Coordinates of C-alpha atoms in Angstrom, one line a residue:
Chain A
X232 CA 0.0 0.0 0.0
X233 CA 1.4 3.4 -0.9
X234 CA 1.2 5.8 1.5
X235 CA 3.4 9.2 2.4
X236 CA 2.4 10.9 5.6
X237 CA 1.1 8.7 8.4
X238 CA -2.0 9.0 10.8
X239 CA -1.1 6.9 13.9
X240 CA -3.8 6.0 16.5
X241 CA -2.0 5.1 19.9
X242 CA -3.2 3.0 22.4
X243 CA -1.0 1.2 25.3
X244 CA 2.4 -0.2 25.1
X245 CA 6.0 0.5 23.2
X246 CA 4.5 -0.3 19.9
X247 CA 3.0 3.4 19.2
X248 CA 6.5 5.1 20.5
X249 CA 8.8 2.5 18.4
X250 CA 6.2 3.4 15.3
X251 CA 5.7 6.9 15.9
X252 CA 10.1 7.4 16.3
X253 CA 10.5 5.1 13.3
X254 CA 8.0 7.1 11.1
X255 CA 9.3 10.7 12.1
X256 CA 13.4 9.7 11.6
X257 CA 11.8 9.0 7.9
X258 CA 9.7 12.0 7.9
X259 CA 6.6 10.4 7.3
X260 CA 4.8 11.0 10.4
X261 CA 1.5 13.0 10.0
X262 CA -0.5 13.0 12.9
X263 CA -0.7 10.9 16.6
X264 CA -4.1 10.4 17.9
X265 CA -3.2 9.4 21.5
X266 CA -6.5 7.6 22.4
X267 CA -7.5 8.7 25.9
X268 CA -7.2 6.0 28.9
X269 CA -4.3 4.0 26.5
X270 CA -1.6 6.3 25.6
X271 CA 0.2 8.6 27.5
X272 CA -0.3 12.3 25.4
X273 CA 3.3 13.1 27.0
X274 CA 5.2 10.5 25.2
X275 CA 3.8 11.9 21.5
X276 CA 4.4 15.6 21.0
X277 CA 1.8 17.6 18.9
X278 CA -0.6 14.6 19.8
X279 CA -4.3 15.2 19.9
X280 CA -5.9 13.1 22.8
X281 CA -9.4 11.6 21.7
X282 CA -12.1 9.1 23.6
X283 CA -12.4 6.0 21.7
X284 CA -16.1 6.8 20.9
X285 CA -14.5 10.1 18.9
X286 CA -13.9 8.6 15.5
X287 CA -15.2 12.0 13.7
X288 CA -12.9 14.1 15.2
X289 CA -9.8 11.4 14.9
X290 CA -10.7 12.0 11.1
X291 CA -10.4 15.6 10.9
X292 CA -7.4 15.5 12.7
X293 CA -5.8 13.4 10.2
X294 CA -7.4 15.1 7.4
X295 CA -6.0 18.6 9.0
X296 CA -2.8 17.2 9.2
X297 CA -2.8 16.0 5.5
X298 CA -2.4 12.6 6.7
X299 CA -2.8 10.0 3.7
X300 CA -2.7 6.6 5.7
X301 CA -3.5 5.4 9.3
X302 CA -2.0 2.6 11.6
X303 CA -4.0 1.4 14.9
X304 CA -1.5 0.0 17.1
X305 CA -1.0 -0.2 20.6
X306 CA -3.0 -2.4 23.5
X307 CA -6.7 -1.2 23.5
X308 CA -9.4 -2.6 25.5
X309 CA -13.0 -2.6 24.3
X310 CA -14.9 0.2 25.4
X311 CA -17.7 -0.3 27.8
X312 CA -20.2 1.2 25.4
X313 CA -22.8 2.5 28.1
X314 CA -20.3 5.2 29.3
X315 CA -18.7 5.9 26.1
X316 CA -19.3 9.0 24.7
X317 CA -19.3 9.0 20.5
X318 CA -19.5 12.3 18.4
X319 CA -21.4 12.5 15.7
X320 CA -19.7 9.7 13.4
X321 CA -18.8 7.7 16.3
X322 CA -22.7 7.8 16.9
X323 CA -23.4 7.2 13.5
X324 CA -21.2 3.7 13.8
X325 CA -22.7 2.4 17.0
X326 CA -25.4 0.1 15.8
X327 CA -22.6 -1.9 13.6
X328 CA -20.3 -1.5 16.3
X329 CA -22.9 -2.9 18.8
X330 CA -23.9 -5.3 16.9
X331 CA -20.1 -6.9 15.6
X332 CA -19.6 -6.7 19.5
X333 CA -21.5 -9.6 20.1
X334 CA -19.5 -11.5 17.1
X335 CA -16.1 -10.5 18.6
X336 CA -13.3 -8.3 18.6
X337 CA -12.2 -8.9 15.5
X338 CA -15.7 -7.9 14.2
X339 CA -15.4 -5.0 15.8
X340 CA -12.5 -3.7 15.0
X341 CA -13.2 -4.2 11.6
X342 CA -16.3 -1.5 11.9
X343 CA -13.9 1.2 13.3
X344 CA -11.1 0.3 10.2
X345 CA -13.8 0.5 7.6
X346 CA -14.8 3.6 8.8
X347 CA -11.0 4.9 8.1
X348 CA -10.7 3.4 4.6
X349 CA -14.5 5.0 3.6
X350 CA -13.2 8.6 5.0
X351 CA -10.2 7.9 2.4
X352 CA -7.0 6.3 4.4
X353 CA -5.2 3.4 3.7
X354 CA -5.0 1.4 6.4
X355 CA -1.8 -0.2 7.0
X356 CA 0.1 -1.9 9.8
X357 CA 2.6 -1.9 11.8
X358 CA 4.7 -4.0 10.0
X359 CA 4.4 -1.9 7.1
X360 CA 5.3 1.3 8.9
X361 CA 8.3 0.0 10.3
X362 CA 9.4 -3.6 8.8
X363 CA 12.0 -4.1 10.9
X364 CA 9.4 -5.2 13.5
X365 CA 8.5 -8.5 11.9
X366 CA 9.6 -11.6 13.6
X367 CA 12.4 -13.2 11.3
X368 CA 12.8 -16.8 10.7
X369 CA 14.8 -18.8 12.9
X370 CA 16.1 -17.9 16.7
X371 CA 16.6 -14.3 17.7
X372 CA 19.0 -15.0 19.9
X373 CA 22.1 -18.0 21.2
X374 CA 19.5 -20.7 21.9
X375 CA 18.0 -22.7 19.6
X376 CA 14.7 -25.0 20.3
X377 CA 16.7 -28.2 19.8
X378 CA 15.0 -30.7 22.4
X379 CA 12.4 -33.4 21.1
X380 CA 9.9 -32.4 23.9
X381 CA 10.5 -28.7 23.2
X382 CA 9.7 -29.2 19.7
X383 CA 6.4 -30.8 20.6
X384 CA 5.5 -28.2 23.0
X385 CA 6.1 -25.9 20.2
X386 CA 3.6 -27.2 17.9
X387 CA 1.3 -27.9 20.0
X388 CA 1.4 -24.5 21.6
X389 CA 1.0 -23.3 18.1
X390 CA -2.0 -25.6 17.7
X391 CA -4.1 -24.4 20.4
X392 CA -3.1 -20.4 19.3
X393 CA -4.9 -20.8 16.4
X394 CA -7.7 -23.0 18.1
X395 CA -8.2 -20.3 20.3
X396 CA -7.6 -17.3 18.0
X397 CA -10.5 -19.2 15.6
X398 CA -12.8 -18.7 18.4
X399 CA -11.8 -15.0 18.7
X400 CA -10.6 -15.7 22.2
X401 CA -6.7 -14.5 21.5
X402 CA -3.9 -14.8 20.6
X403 CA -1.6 -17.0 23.1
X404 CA -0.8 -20.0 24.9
X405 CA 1.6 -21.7 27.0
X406 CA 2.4 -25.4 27.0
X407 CA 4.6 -28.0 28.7
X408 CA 5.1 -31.5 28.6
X409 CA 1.8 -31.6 26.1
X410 CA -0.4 -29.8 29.1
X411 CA -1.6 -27.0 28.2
X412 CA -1.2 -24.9 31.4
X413 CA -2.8 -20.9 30.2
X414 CA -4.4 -20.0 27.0
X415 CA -4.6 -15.7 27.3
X416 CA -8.3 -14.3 26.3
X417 CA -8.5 -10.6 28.4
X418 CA -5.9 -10.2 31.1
X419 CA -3.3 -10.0 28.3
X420 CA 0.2 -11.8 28.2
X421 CA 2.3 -10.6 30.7
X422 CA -0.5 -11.4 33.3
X423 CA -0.9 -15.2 31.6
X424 CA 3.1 -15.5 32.2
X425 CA 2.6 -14.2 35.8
X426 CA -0.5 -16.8 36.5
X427 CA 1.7 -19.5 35.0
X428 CA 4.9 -18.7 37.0
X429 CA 2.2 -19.1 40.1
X430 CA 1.8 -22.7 39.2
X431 CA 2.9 -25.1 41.3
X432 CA 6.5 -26.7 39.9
X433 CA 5.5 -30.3 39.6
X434 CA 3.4 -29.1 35.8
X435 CA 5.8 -26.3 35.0
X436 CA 9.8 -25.4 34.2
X437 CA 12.0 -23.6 36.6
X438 CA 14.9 -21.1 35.5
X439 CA 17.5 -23.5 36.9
X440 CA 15.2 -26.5 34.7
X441 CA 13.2 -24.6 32.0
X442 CA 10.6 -26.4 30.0
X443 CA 7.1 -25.0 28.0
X444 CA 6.6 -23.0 25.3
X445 CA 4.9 -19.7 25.0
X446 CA 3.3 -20.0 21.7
X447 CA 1.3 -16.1 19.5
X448 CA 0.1 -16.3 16.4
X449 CA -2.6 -13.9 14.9
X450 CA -5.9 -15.8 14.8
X451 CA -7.1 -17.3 11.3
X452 CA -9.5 -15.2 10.5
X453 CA -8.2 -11.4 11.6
X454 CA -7.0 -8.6 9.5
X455 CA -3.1 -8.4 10.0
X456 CA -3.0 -4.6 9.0
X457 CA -4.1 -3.9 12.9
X458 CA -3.3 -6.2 16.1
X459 CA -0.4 -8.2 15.2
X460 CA 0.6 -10.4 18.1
X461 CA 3.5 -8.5 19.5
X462 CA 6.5 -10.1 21.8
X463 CA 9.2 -7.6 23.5
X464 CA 11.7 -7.4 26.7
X465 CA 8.7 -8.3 29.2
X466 CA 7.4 -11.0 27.7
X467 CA 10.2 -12.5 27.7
X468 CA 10.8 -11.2 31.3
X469 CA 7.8 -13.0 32.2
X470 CA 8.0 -16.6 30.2
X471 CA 12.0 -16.4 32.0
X472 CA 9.9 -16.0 35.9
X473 CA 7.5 -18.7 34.3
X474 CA 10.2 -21.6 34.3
X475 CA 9.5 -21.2 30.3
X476 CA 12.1 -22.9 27.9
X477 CA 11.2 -20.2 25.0
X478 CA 9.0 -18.3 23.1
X479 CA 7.7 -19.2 19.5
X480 CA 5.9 -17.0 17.1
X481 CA 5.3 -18.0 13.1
X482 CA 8.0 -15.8 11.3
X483 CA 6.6 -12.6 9.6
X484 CA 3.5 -13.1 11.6
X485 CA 4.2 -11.2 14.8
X486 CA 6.0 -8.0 15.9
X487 CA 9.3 -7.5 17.8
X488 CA 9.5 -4.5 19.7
X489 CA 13.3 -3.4 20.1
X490 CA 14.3 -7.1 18.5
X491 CA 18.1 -6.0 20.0
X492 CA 17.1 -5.7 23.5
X493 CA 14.7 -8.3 23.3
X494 CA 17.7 -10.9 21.8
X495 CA 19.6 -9.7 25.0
X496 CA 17.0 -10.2 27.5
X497 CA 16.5 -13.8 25.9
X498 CA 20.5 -14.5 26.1
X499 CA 21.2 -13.3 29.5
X500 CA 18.1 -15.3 30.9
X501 CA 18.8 -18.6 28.6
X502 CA 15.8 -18.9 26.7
X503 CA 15.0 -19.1 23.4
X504 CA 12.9 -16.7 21.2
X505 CA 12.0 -18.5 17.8
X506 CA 10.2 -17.4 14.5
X507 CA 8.9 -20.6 13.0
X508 CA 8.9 -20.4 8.8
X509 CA 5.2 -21.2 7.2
X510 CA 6.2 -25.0 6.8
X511 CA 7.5 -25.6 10.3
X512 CA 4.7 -24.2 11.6
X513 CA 1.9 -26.1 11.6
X514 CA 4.0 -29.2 10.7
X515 CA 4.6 -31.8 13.3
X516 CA 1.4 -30.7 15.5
X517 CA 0.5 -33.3 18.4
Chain B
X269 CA -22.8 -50.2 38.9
X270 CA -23.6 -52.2 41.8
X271 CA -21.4 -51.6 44.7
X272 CA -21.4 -51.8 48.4
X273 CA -18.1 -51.0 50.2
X274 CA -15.9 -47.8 48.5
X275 CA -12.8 -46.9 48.0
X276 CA -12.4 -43.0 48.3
X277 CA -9.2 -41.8 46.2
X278 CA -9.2 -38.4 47.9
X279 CA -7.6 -35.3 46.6
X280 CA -8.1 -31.4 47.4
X281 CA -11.0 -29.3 47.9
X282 CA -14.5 -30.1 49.5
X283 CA -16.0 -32.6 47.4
X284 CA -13.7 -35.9 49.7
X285 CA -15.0 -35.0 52.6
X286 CA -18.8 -34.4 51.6
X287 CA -18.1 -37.9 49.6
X288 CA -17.0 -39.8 52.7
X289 CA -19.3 -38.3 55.0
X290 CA -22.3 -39.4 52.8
X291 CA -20.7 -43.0 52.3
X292 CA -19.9 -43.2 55.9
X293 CA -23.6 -42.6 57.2
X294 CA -25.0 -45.1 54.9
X295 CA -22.5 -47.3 56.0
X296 CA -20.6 -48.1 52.3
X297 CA -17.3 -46.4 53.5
X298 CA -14.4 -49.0 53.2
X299 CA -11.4 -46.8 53.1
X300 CA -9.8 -43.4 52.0
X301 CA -6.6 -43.0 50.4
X302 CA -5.8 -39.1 51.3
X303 CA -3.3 -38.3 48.2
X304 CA -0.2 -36.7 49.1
X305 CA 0.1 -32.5 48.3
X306 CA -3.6 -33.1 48.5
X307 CA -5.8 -34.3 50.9
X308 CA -5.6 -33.1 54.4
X309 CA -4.9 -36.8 56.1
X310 CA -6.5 -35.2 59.6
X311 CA -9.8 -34.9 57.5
X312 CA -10.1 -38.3 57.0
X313 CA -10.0 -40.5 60.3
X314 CA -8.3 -44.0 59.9
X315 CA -7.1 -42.9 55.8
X316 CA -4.0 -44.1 54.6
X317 CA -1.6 -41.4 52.7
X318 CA -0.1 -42.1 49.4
X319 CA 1.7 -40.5 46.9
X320 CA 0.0 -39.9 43.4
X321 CA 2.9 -42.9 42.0
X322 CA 1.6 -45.5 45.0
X323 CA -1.0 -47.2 42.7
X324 CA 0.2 -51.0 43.9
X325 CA 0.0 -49.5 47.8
X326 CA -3.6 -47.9 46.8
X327 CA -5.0 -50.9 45.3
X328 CA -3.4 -53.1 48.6
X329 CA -4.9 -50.5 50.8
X330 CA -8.6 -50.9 49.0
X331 CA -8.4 -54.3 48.8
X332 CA -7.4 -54.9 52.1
X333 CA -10.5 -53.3 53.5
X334 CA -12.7 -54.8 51.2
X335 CA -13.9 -52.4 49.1
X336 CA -15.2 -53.6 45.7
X337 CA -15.3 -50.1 44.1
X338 CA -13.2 -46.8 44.0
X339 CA -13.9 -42.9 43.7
X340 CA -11.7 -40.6 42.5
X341 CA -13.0 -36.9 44.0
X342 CA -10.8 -33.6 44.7
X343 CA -8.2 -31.8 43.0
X344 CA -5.2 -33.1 41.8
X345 CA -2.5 -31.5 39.8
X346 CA -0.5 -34.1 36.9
X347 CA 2.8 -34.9 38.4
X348 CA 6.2 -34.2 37.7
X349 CA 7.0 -37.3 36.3
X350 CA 10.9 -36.6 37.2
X351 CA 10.5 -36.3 40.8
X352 CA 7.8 -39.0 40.9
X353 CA 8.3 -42.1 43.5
X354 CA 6.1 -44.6 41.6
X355 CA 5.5 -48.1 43.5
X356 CA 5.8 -51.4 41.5
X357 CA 2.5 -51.0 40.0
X358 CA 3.2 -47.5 39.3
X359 CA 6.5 -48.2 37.6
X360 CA 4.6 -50.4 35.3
X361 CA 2.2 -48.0 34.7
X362 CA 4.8 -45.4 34.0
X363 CA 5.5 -45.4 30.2
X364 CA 1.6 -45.9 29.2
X365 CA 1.1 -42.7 31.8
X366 CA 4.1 -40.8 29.9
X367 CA 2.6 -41.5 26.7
X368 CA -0.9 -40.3 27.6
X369 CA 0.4 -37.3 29.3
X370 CA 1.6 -36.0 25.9
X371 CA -1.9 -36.4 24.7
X372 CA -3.6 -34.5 27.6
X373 CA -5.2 -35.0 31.1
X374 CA -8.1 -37.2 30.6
X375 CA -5.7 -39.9 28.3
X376 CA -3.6 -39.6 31.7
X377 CA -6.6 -39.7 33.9
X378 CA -7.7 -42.8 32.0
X379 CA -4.6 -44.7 32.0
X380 CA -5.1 -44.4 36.3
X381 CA -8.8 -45.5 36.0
X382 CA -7.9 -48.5 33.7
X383 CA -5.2 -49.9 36.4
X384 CA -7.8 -49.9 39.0
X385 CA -10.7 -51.6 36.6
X386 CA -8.1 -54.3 35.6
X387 CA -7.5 -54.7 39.6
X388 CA -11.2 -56.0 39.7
X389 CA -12.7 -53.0 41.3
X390 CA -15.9 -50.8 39.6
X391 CA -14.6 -47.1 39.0
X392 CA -17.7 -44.9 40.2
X393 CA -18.7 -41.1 40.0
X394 CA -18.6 -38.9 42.9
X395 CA -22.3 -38.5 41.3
X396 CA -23.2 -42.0 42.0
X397 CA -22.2 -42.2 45.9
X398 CA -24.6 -39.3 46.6
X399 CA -27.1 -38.6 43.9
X400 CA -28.0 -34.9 45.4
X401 CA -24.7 -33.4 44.6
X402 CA -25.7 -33.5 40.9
X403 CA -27.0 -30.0 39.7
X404 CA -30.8 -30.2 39.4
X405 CA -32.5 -28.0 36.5
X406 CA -33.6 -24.8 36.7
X407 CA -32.4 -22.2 39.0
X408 CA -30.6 -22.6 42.3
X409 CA -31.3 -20.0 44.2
X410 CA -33.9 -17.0 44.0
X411 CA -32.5 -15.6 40.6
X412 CA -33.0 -17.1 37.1
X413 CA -31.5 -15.8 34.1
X414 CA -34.3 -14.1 32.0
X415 CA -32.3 -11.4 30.4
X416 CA -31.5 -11.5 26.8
X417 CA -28.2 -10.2 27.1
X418 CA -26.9 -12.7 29.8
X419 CA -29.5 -15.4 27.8
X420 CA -26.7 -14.9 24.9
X421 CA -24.3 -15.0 27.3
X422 CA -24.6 -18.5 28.9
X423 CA -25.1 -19.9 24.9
X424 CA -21.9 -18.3 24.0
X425 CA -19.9 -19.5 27.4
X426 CA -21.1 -22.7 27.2
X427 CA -20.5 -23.1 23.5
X428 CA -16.8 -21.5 23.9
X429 CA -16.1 -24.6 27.4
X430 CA -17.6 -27.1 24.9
X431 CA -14.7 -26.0 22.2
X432 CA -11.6 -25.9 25.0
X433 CA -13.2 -29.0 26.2
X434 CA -13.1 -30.9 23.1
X435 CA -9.8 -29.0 23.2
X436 CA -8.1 -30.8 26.7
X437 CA -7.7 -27.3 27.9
X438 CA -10.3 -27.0 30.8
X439 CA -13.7 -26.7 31.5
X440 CA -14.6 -23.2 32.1
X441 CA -15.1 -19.9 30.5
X442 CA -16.4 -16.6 31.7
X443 CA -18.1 -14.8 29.1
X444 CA -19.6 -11.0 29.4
X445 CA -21.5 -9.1 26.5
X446 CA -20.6 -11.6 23.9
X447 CA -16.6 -10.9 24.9
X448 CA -14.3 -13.8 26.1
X449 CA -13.0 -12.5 29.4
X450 CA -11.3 -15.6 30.7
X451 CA -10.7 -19.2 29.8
X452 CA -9.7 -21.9 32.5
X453 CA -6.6 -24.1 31.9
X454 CA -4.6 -25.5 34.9
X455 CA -5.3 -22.7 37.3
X456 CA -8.3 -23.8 38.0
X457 CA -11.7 -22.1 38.2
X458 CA -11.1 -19.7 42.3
X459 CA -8.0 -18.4 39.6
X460 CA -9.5 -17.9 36.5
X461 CA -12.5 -15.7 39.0
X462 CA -10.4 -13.4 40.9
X463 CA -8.0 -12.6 37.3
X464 CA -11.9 -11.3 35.5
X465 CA -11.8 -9.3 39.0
X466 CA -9.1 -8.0 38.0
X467 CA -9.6 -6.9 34.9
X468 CA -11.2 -2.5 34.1
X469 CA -14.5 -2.3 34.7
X470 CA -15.3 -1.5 31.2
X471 CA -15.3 -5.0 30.1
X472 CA -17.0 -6.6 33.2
X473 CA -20.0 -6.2 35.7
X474 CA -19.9 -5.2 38.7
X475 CA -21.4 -6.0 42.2
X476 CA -23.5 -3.2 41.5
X477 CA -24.1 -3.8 37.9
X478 CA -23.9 -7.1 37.6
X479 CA -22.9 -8.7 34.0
X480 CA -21.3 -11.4 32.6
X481 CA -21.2 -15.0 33.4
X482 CA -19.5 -18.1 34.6
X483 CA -20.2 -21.3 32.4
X484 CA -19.0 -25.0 33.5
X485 CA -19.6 -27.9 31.6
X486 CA -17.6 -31.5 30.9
X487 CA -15.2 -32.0 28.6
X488 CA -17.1 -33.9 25.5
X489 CA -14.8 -37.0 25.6
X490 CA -14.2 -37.4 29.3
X491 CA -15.4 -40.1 31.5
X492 CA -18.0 -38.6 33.9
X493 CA -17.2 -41.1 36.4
X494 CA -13.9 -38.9 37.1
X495 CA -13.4 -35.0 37.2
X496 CA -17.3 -33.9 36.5
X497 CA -17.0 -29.8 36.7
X498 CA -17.8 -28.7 40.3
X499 CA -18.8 -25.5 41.5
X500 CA -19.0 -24.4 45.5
X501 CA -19.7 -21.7 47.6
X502 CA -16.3 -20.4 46.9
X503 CA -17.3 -20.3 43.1
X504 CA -20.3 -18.2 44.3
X505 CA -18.3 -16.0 46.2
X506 CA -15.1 -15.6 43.3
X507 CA -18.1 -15.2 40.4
X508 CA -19.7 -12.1 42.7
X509 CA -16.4 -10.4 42.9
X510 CA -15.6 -10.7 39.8
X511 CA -19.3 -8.5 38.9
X512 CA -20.8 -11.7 36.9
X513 CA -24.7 -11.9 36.7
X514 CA -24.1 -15.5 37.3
X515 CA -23.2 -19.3 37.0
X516 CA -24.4 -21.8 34.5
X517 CA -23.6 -25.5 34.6
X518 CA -25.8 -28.6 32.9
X519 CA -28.5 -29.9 34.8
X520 CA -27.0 -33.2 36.3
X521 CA -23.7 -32.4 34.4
X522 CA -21.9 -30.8 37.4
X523 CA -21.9 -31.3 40.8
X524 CA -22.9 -28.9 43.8
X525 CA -20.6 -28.9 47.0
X526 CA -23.2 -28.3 49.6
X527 CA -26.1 -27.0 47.5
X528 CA -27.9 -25.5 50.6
X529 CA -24.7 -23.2 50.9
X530 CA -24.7 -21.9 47.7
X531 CA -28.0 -21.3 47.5
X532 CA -27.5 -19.1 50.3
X533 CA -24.5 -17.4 48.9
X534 CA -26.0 -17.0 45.6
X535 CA -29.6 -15.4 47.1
X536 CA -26.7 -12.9 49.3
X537 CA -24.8 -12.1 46.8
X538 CA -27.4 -12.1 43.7
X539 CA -26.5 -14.1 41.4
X540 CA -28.0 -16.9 39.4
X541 CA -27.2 -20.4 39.5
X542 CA -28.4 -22.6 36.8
X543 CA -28.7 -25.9 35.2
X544 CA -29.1 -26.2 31.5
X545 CA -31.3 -28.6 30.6
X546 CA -30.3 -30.4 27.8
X547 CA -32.5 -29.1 24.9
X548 CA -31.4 -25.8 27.0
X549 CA -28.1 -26.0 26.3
X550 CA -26.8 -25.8 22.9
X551 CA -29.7 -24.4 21.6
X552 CA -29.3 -20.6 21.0
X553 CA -26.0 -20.9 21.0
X554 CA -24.2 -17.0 19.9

């Protein structure tokens, strides 16, 4: 998608910061919309702050700003639609966006990028704003998932991440020894990790005898321009305080924020952090 | 099954003791076998204690005191097969339990249950030694579930622990305005209660507004004579905090720890408590 001056709509997170430094060292940066309750309007400079209900007003702010594209990225949570407060378009939206509630997330966010591309913008994602932040193929760092029972963790972590992600429940899971011990839907991943590292030893790794697999993958059916599953420094943080072996996403199918510091985090805590090609992904499933 | 003297494999929780107090008053307790990491040996007068691997010493202990039938009830976490002290019996057992491990819980579960069938004893539900812990139909308590919103919501929570069911993942799923909130895997259900607690109010109920619910159901390929879904006052009292509407289970698909209780704690708290039916229960499924 061609695009020269970029609208980006922040929520939570690094993502928005890496993607908002990357696109102004280029000069391509339009316009941040830091979205009220998600991003912090400190870390974006010149940043308008909107609700999430305000899509008409996100618009013009582009539009002022000449903006030819937009890029959602960032953690947002859905909004609890009885206190939300639209404008005018955002209004205009809320029957769809009521109604693709009740099919999902992915259904609703879908309603709120259509809007974007009627009003004019190509919508593109992170990955195409900055393409350094695709997970490459192979290990990011020393360690390398070599072990039989690693390997079968791996895929069948992989399985149930797209089992789950079919049923628009999210994005990740952690396995080991073939039990699967979390599968994420809400709380997020770093609070997965932390409920998994709260397991008792006997069904999980320890960092002095690491074993399971954290497995993200973007669910079938989802549009990879926005929500991308994203792994950086405290994921791994928290799969290293889980007892986890490593970390596996499908190569080109997940983000990397700061994919140095991440590397290093993964070396100095001895796990791995692997992006599995297209073939070795959904290969040797248990 | 016909059977007159049991054998009580007890693990962790409430459901042993209500088990061997019913058994005991109608006279058809044998023994209890008060697992390791557990059961609470003190609850269970005249028990002997074994470790999960003790399966030779279990069946010696059963057979010793003449039961012709066993009961597996309670909590119990897999193993770490590495640290394991199996017995004889357990030894043998060990590579069948390995390989059913990798397939998931109830292949493992299964592999325990077979050793104790081939031993000459009949493998019973918890359901069968006292037919009132069964959930009845209909509502519990004071509340029933006529809202359309939370009507959608128990199709959709029972269809999503159907799918991680089928799955080997758990048993439970919280479900609020059509959103996944939470999905049970090893942490088990008190866990998977206070993390929706946990999560901004945007997405959940509260006590005040109450939303959302708690579904239970078995595992489609299970055996119901082991591991039927339970809920208990402390599932009231974790669903309330956590701002659900209520708790839906199928009508003599999951068993009720002290049903007078949670009656109680339901009607204090208000909530619902329901069993499905079964024309109920995957019929308007979201």
């Amino acid at each position: 998608m061609a695009w020269s001056r970029l609208g980006l709509i922040a929520g939570g997170g690094d993502l928005p910061r890496t993607l908002a430094r990357a696109s102004r060292g280029e000069g391509r940066l339009g316009h941040v919309v830091a979205l009220e309750g998600f991003a912090d309007p400190a870390d974006f400079p010149g940043a308008s702050v909107r609700g999430i209900g305000q899509i008409g007003h996100m618009i013009s702010d582009l539009r002022g700003a000449g903006c030819d594209s937009v890029c959602f990225a960032g953690l947002v949570r859905r909004p609890d639609f009885r206190t939300l407060k639209p404008d005018w378009e955002g209004m205009k939206l809320l029957p769809r966006a009521l109604a693709a509630a009740a099919r999902g997330d992915d259904a609703l966010l879908q309603v709120i990028v259509s809007a974007f591309e009627r009003a004019g913008f190509a919508v593109i994602g992170a990955h195409e704003v900055s393409g350094r932040l695709l997970a490459p193929a192979g290990p990011l760092g020393a360690l390398a998932p070599d072990d039989a029972a690693i390997r079968g963790d791996i895929a069948k972590a992989m399985e149930i991440a797209a089992q789950i992600g079919a049923l628009d429940i999210g994005q990740g899971a952690v396995v080991c020894d073939g039990l699967v011990l979390a599968v994420e839907a809400q709380e997020g991943t770093d609070a997965m990790l932390a409920r998994v590292a709260a397991l008792p030893e006997s069904v999980r790794g320890t960092p002095a005898a690491r074993r399971g697999v954290l497995a993200k993958r973007p669910k079938p059916q989802q549009d990879v321009r926005i929500d991308l599953p994203t792994i950086g420094v405290s994921t791994v943080e928290g799969a290293a305080r889980a007892g986890l072996a490593g970390i596996a996403v499908p190569a080109g199918g997940a983000l990397v924020v700061d994919a140095g510091a991440v590397r290093e985090a993964a070396d100095a805590t001895g796990l791995f952090v692997v992006g599995l090609a297209p073939d070795a992904l959904d290969g040797d499933g248990s």
